[in-house]
C-alpha positions as a Markdown table, in Angstrom:
| # | Residue | x | y | z |
|---|---|---|---|---|
| 1 | Met | 79.6 | 43.1 | 75.5 |
| 2 | Pro | 81.8 | 44.8 | 78.1 |
| 3 | Phe | 80.3 | 45.9 | 81.4 |
| 4 | Thr | 80.9 | 49.6 | 82.2 |
| 5 | Leu | 80.5 | 51.0 | 85.6 |
| 6 | Pro | 78.3 | 54.0 | 86.1 |
| 7 | Ser | 80.2 | 57.3 | 86.6 |
| 8 | Arg | 80.5 | 58.4 | 90.2 |
| 9 | Thr | 80.5 | 62.1 | 89.3 |
| 10 | Pro | 77.1 | 63.7 | 89.7 |
| 11 | Pro | 75.5 | 65.1 | 86.5 |
| 12 | Gly | 75.9 | 68.8 | 85.9 |
| 13 | Pro | 78.7 | 71.2 | 86.5 |
| 14 | Arg | 81.1 | 70.7 | 89.4 |
| 15 | Arg | 81.4 | 73.2 | 92.2 |
| 16 | Arg | 84.9 | 74.3 | 91.0 |
| 17 | Ser | 83.5 | 75.0 | 87.6 |
| 18 | Leu | 80.8 | 77.1 | 89.0 |
| 19 | Leu | 83.2 | 79.1 | 91.1 |
| 20 | Ala | 85.6 | 79.6 | 88.3 |
| 21 | Ser | 82.9 | 80.7 | 85.9 |
| 22 | Ala | 81.5 | 83.1 | 88.5 |
| 23 | Ala | 85.0 | 84.6 | 89.1 |
| 24 | Gly | 85.5 | 84.8 | 85.3 |
| 25 | Ala | 82.2 | 86.6 | 84.9 |
| 26 | Leu | 83.2 | 89.1 | 87.5 |
| 27 | Val | 86.5 | 89.8 | 85.8 |
| 28 | Leu | 84.8 | 90.2 | 82.4 |
| 29 | Thr | 82.3 | 92.6 | 83.9 |
| 30 | Gly | 85.1 | 94.7 | 85.3 |
| 31 | Cys | 87.0 | 94.6 | 82.0 |
| 32 | Ser | 84.0 | 95.5 | 79.9 |
| 33 | Thr | 83.1 | 98.6 | 81.9 |
| 34 | Pro | 83.5 | 101.8 | 79.9 |
| 35 | Glu | 86.7 | 103.7 | 80.9 |
| 36 | Ser | 85.2 | 107.2 | 80.5 |
| 37 | Ser | 85.6 | 109.2 | 83.6 |
| 38 | Thr | 84.4 | 112.3 | 81.8 |
| 39 | Asp | 80.8 | 111.5 | 82.2 |
| 40 | Thr | 79.9 | 114.5 | 84.2 |
| 41 | Thr | 76.5 | 116.0 | 84.7 |
| 42 | Gly | 76.4 | 119.8 | 85.2 |
| 43 | Gly | 80.2 | 120.1 | 85.7 |
| 44 | Ser | 80.3 | 117.8 | 88.8 |
| 45 | Pro | 83.0 | 115.1 | 88.9 |
| 46 | Ser | 82.1 | 111.6 | 87.9 |
| 47 | Ala | 81.8 | 108.7 | 90.3 |
| 48 | Ala | 85.1 | 107.4 | 89.2 |
| 49 | Asp | 86.8 | 110.8 | 89.8 |
| 50 | Arg | 85.2 | 111.0 | 93.3 |
| 51 | Ala | 86.3 | 107.4 | 94.1 |
| 52 | Arg | 89.9 | 108.2 | 92.9 |
| 53 | Ala | 90.1 | 111.3 | 95.0 |
| 54 | Arg | 88.7 | 109.6 | 98.0 |
| 55 | Ala | 91.2 | 106.7 | 97.6 |
| 56 | Ala | 94.1 | 109.2 | 97.3 |
| 57 | Arg | 92.9 | 111.0 | 100.4 |
| 58 | Asp | 92.5 | 107.8 | 102.4 |
| 59 | Ser | 96.0 | 106.7 | 101.4 |
| 60 | Gln | 97.4 | 110.1 | 102.4 |
| 61 | Thr | 95.7 | 109.8 | 105.8 |
| 62 | Leu | 97.0 | 106.3 | 106.3 |
| 63 | Ala | 100.5 | 107.4 | 105.4 |
| 64 | Gly | 100.1 | 110.1 | 108.0 |
| 65 | Arg | 99.2 | 107.5 | 110.6 |
| 66 | Tyr | 102.3 | 105.5 | 109.7 |
| 67 | Thr | 104.4 | 108.6 | 110.1 |
| 68 | Ala | 102.9 | 109.3 | 113.5 |
| 69 | Val | 103.6 | 105.7 | 114.7 |
| 70 | Ile | 107.2 | 106.1 | 113.5 |
| 71 | Ala | 107.6 | 109.3 | 115.4 |
| 72 | Ala | 106.0 | 107.9 | 118.6 |
| 73 | His | 107.8 | 104.5 | 118.4 |
| 74 | Pro | 111.2 | 104.9 | 116.6 |
| 75 | Ala | 112.0 | 101.3 | 117.3 |
| 76 | Leu | 109.3 | 100.3 | 114.9 |
| 77 | Ala | 110.6 | 102.5 | 112.1 |
| 78 | Glu | 112.7 | 99.9 | 110.3 |
| 79 | Arg | 109.7 | 97.5 | 110.4 |
| 80 | Ile | 107.0 | 99.8 | 109.1 |
| 81 | Arg | 108.9 | 102.3 | 106.9 |
| 82 | Pro | 108.6 | 100.0 | 103.8 |
| 83 | Leu | 104.9 | 99.6 | 104.4 |
| 84 | Arg | 104.5 | 103.4 | 104.7 |
| 85 | Ala | 106.4 | 103.8 | 101.4 |
| 86 | Glu | 104.0 | 101.5 | 99.7 |
| 87 | Val | 101.0 | 103.5 | 101.1 |
| 88 | Val | 102.6 | 106.6 | 99.7 |
| 89 | Arg | 102.9 | 105.0 | 96.3 |
| 90 | His | 99.3 | 104.0 | 96.5 |
| 91 | Ala | 98.3 | 107.6 | 97.2 |
| 92 | Glu | 100.4 | 108.7 | 94.2 |
| 93 | Ala | 98.8 | 106.1 | 92.0 |
| 94 | Phe | 95.4 | 107.6 | 92.8 |
| 95 | Gly | 96.7 | 111.1 | 92.1 |
| 96 | Gly | 97.6 | 112.1 | 95.7 |
| 97 | Ala | 100.5 | 114.5 | 96.5 |
| 98 | Val | 102.1 | 112.5 | 99.3 |
| 99 | Gly | 105.7 | 111.6 | 98.9 |
| 100 | Arg | 107.0 | 114.2 | 96.5 |
| 101 | Pro | 110.6 | 113.7 | 95.6 |
| 102 | Gly | 112.9 | 115.2 | 98.3 |
| 103 | Ala | 110.1 | 115.3 | 100.9 |
| 104 | Thr | 111.0 | 113.9 | 104.3 |
| 105 | Pro | 108.5 | 111.7 | 106.2 |
| 106 | Ser | 107.6 | 114.5 | 108.6 |
| 107 | Ala | 107.2 | 117.0 | 105.8 |
| 108 | Thr | 105.1 | 114.6 | 103.8 |
| 109 | Ala | 102.8 | 114.0 | 106.8 |
| 110 | Ser | 102.3 | 117.7 | 107.3 |
| 111 | Ala | 101.6 | 118.3 | 103.6 |
| 112 | Ser | 99.0 | 115.5 | 103.5 |
| 113 | Pro | 95.5 | 116.1 | 104.7 |
| 114 | Ser | 94.8 | 114.4 | 107.9 |
| 115 | Thr | 91.1 | 113.9 | 107.3 |
| 116 | Ser | 89.2 | 111.2 | 105.6 |
| 117 | Ala | 85.6 | 111.0 | 104.6 |
| 118 | Ser | 85.0 | 108.6 | 107.4 |
| 119 | Ala | 87.2 | 110.2 | 110.1 |
| 120 | Pro | 86.9 | 113.5 | 111.9 |
| 121 | Pro | 89.7 | 116.0 | 111.3 |
| 122 | Ser | 92.5 | 116.1 | 113.8 |
| 123 | Ala | 95.9 | 117.8 | 114.0 |
| 124 | Ser | 97.8 | 114.5 | 114.1 |
| 125 | Pro | 96.6 | 110.9 | 114.5 |
| 126 | Ala | 96.5 | 109.6 | 118.0 |
| 127 | Val | 99.1 | 106.8 | 118.6 |
| 128 | Ser | 98.8 | 104.2 | 121.3 |
| 129 | Ala | 101.5 | 104.3 | 124.0 |
| 130 | Ser | 102.3 | 100.6 | 123.5 |
| 131 | Pro | 104.1 | 99.6 | 120.3 |
| 132 | Lys | 102.0 | 96.4 | 120.1 |
| 133 | Asp | 98.8 | 98.5 | 120.2 |
| 134 | Ala | 100.2 | 101.0 | 117.7 |
| 135 | Leu | 100.8 | 98.1 | 115.3 |
| 136 | Ser | 97.4 | 96.7 | 116.0 |
| 137 | Asp | 95.8 | 100.1 | 115.3 |
| 138 | Leu | 97.7 | 100.4 | 112.0 |
| 139 | Ala | 96.6 | 96.8 | 111.0 |
| 140 | Ser | 93.0 | 97.7 | 111.8 |
| 141 | Ala | 93.2 | 100.8 | 109.7 |
| 142 | Glu | 94.7 | 98.9 | 106.8 |
| 143 | Arg | 91.9 | 96.2 | 107.1 |
| 144 | Thr | 89.1 | 98.8 | 107.2 |
| 145 | Leu | 90.5 | 100.7 | 104.2 |
| 146 | Ala | 91.0 | 97.4 | 102.3 |
| 147 | Asp | 87.3 | 96.5 | 103.0 |
| 148 | Glu | 86.1 | 99.9 | 101.9 |
| 149 | Arg | 88.1 | 99.7 | 98.6 |
| 150 | Thr | 86.8 | 96.2 | 98.0 |
| 151 | Lys | 83.2 | 97.4 | 98.4 |
| 152 | Ala | 83.9 | 100.3 | 96.0 |
| 153 | Leu | 85.0 | 98.0 | 93.2 |
| 154 | Leu | 81.5 | 97.6 | 91.7 |
| 155 | Glu | 81.0 | 101.3 | 91.5 |
| 156 | Val | 83.9 | 102.3 | 89.3 |
| 157 | Pro | 85.1 | 101.6 | 85.8 |
| 158 | Gly | 87.5 | 98.7 | 84.9 |
| 159 | Glu | 90.9 | 100.3 | 85.2 |
| 160 | Leu | 90.2 | 102.0 | 88.5 |
| 161 | Ala | 88.5 | 98.9 | 89.8 |
| 162 | Arg | 91.7 | 96.9 | 89.0 |
| 163 | Leu | 93.8 | 99.5 | 90.8 |
| 164 | Leu | 91.4 | 99.5 | 93.8 |
| 165 | Ala | 91.5 | 95.7 | 93.9 |
| 166 | Ser | 95.3 | 95.7 | 93.8 |
| 167 | Val | 95.7 | 98.3 | 96.5 |
| 168 | Ala | 93.0 | 96.6 | 98.7 |
| 169 | Ala | 95.0 | 93.3 | 98.4 |
| 170 | Ala | 98.2 | 95.2 | 99.4 |
| 171 | Gly | 96.4 | 96.7 | 102.4 |
| 172 | Ala | 95.3 | 93.2 | 103.5 |
| 173 | Ala | 98.9 | 92.0 | 103.2 |
| 174 | His | 100.1 | 95.0 | 105.2 |
| 175 | Ala | 97.5 | 94.2 | 107.9 |
| 176 | Phe | 98.9 | 90.6 | 108.0 |
| 177 | Leu | 102.5 | 91.8 | 108.2 |
| 178 | Leu | 101.7 | 94.3 | 110.9 |
| 179 | Thr | 100.1 | 91.6 | 113.1 |
| 180 | Gln | 103.0 | 89.1 | 112.6 |
| 181 | Gly | 105.5 | 88.9 | 115.4 |
| 182 | Thr | 103.7 | 91.4 | 117.7 |
| 183 | Glu | 103.7 | 88.9 | 120.6 |
| 184 | Gly | 107.2 | 89.9 | 121.6 |
| 185 | Thr | 106.6 | 93.7 | 121.1 |
| 186 | Lys | 105.8 | 95.6 | 124.3 |
């Protein structure tokens, strides 16, 4: 009769299995949410419509901030123009009007609302005098918006939740890119 050693793995599911199943359950919950955004009560917009409008408005405001930094610090334009273009595409994906074909960055900024649900209205966003601080402020705005969008995921239907998650991830990447290499910026 052969002697077998007892297994060193503890009984029950492994930590990785639990994490994977929790993530899978979250994805399935998002996928199984009804897509109807027409569930209005008394003619008022649905929660999904309100979330989409707010996301578009927030992206438009962020695009305006990028435009203001480019105007105040032209040396940063080459570095941040691609990020601004992505933010404009995000606004358009949510139904915003920023970045119409043929619109220049300054015309786009003036056409977009400069208010957000969480920010007081102003004629133009304030830009720090230092390029490094301006980049840091943009990174902070990207992080804050990514966090807000991540929190909103549980409140919206599947397709909009996936779009919010994707745009939040892009915002987090933008924040990372904005903070890289700022040590040499004065």
